PDB file of C-alpha atoms in Angstrom:
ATOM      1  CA  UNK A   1      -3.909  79.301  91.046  1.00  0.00           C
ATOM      2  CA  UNK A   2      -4.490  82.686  91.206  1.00  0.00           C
ATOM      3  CA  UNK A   3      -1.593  85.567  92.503  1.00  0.00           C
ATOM      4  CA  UNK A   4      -3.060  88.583  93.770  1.00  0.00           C
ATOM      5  CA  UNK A   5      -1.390  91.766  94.456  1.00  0.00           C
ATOM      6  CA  UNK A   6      -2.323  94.670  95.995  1.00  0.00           C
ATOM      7  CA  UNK A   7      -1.018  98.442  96.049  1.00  0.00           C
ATOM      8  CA  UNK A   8      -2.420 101.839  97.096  1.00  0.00           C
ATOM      9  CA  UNK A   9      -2.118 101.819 100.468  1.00  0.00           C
ATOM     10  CA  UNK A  10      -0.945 104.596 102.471  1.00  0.00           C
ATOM     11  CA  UNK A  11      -1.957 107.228 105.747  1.00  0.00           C
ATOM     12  CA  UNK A  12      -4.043 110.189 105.184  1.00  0.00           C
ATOM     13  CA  UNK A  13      -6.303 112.537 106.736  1.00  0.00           C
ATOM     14  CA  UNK A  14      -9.850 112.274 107.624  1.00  0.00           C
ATOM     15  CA  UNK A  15     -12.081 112.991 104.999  1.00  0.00           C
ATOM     16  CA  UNK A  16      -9.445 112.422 102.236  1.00  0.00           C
ATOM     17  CA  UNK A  17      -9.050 109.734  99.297  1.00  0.00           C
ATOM     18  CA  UNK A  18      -7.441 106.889  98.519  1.00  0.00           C
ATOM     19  CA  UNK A  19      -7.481 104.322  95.272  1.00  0.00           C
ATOM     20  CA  UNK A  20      -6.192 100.580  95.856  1.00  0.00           C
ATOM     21  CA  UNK A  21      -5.490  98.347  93.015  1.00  0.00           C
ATOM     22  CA  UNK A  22      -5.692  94.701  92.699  1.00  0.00           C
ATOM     23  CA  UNK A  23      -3.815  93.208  89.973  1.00  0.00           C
ATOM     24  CA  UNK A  24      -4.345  89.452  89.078  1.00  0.00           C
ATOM     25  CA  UNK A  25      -2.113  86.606  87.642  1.00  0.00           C
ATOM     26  CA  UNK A  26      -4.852  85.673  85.220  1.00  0.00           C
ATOM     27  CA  UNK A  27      -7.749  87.329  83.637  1.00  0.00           C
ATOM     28  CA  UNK A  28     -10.532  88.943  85.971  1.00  0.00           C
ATOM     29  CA  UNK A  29     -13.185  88.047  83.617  1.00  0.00           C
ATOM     30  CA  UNK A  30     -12.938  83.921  84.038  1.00  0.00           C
ATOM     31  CA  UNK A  31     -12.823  84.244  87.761  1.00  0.00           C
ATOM     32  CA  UNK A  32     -16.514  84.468  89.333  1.00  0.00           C
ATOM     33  CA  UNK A  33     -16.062  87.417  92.171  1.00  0.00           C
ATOM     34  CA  UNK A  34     -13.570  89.954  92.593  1.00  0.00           C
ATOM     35  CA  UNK A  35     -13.720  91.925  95.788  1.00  0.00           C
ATOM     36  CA  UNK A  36     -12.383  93.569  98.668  1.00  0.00           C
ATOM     37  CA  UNK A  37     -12.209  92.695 102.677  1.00  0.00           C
ATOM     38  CA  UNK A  38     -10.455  94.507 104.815  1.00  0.00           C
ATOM     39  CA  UNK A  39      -9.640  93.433 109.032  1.00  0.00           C
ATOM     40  CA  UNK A  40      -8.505  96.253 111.598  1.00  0.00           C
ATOM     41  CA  UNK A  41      -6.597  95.622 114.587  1.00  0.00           C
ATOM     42  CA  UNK A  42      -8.444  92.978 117.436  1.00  0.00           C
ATOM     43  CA  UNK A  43     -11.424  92.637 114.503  1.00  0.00           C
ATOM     44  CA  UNK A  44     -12.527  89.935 112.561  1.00  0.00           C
ATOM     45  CA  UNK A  45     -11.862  90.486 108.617  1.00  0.00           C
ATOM     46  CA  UNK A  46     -15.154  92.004 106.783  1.00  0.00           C
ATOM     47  CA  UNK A  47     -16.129  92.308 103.447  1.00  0.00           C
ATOM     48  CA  UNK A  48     -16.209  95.711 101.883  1.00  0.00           C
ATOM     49  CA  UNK A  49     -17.129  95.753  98.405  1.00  0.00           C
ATOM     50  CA  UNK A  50     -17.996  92.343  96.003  1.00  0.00           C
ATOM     51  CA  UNK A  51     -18.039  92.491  92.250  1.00  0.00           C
ATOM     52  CA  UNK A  52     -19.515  89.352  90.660  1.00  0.00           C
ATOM     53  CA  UNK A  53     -18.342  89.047  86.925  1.00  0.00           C
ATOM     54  CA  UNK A  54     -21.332  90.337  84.525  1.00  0.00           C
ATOM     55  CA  UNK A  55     -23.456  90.458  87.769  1.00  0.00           C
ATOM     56  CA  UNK A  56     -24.439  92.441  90.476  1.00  0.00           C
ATOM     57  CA  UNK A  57     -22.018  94.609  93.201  1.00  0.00           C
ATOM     58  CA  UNK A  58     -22.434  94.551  97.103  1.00  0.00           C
ATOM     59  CA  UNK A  59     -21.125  96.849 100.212  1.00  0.00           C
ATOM     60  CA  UNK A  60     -21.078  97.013 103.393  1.00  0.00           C
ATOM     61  CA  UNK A  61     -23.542  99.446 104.755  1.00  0.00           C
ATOM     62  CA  UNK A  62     -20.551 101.268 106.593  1.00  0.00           C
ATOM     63  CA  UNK A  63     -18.733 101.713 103.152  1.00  0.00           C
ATOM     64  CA  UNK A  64     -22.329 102.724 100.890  1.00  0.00           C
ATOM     65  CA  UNK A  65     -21.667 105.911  98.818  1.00  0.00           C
ATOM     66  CA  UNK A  66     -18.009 106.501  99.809  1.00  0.00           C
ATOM     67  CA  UNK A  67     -16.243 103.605  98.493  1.00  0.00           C
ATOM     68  CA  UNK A  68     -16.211 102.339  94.690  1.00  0.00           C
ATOM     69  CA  UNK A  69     -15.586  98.826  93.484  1.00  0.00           C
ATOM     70  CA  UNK A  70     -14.364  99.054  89.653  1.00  0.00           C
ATOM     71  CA  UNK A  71     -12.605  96.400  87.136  1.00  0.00           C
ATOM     72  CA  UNK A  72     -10.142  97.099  84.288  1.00  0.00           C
ATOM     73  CA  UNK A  73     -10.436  93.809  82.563  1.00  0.00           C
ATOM     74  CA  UNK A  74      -7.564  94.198  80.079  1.00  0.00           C
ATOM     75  CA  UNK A  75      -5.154  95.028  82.748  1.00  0.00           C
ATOM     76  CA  UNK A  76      -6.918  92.337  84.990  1.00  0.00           C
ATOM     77  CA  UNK A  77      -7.213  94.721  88.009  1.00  0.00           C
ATOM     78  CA  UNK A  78      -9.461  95.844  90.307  1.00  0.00           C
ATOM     79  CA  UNK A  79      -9.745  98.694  91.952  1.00  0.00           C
ATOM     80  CA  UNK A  80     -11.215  99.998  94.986  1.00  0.00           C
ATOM     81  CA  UNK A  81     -11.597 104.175  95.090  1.00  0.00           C
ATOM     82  CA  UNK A  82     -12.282 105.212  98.770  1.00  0.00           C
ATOM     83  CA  UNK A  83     -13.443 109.140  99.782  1.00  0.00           C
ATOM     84  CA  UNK A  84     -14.632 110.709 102.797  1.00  0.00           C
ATOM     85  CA  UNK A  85     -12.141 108.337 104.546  1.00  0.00           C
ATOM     86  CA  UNK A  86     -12.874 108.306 108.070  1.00  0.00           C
ATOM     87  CA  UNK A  87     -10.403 106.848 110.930  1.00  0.00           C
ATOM     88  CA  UNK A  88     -12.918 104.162 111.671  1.00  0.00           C
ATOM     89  CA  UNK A  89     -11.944 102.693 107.937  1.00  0.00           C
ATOM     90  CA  UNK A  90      -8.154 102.004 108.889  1.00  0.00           C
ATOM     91  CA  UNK A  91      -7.477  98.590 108.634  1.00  0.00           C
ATOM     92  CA  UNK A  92      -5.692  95.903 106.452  1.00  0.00           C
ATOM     93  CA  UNK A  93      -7.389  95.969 103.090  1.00  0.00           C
ATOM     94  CA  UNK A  94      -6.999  92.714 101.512  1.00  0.00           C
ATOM     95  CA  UNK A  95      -8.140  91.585  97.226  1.00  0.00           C
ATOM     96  CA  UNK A  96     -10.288  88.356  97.157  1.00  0.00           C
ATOM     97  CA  UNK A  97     -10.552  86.188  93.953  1.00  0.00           C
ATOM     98  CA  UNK A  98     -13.508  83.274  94.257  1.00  0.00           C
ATOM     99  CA  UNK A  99     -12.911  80.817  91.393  1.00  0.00           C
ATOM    100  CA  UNK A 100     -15.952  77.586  91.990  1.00  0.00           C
ATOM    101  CA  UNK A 101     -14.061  74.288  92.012  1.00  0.00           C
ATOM    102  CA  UNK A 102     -10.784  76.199  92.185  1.00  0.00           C
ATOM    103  CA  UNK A 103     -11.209  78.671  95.787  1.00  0.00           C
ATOM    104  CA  UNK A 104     -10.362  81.590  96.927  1.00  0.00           C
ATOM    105  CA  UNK A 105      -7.537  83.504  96.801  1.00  0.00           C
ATOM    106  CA  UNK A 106      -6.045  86.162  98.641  1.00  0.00           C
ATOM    107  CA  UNK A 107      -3.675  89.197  98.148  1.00  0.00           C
ATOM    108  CA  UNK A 108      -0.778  90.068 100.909  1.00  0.00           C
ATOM    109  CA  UNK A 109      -2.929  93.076 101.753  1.00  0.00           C
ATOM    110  CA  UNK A 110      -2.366  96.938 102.121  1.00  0.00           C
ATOM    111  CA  UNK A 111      -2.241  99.004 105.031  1.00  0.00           C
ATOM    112  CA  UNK A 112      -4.507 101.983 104.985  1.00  0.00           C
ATOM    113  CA  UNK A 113      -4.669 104.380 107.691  1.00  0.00           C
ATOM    114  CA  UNK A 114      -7.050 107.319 108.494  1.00  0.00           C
ATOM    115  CA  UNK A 115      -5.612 110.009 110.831  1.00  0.00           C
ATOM    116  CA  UNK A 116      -8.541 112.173 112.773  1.00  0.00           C
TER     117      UNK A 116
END
């Protein structure tokens, strides 16, 4: 079992920044993928950013060169930095673990909304 909990979350303005965290119940580096999903209002939940331990990192194409997946191994967080914030990116933003043969886990998720 893995506990997830996210923070960070918050309103602001077009254009502006925001940093979520991710902290885990156990340590980042035995689980396979960290990453981040978020799921706006009357939309299907999306993946945003994927972090595969000592491997590669994915985006979404919307997300490309604003947003910034990041791990902090001996606090066993994750982090997700987010500029140019535009109102399309409000949503629920939600911390994935992927653990083979134990699953995935989820975080309660974290409001963030973008004001025009």
């Amino acid at each position: 079992q893995v506990q997830l909990v996210e923070s960070g979350g918050g309103l602001v303005q077009s254009g502006g920044s925001l940093r979520l965290s991710c902290a885990a119940s156990k340590s980042i580096s035995s689980l396979y993928r960290m990453g981040w999903y978020r799921q706006a209002a009357g939309k299907q939940r999306e993946s945003v950013a994927l972090s595969v331990t000592g491997g590669s990192t994915t985006y979404a194409d919307s997300v490309k060169g604003r947003f910034t997946i990041s791990r902090d191994n001996a606090k066993n967080t994750v982090y997700l930095q987010m500029n140019s914030l535009k109102p399309e990116d409000t949503a629920v933003y939600y911390c994935n673990a992927l653990q083979y043969g134990s699953g995935t886990y989820w975080g309660q998720g974290t409001q963030v909304t973008v004001s025009s």
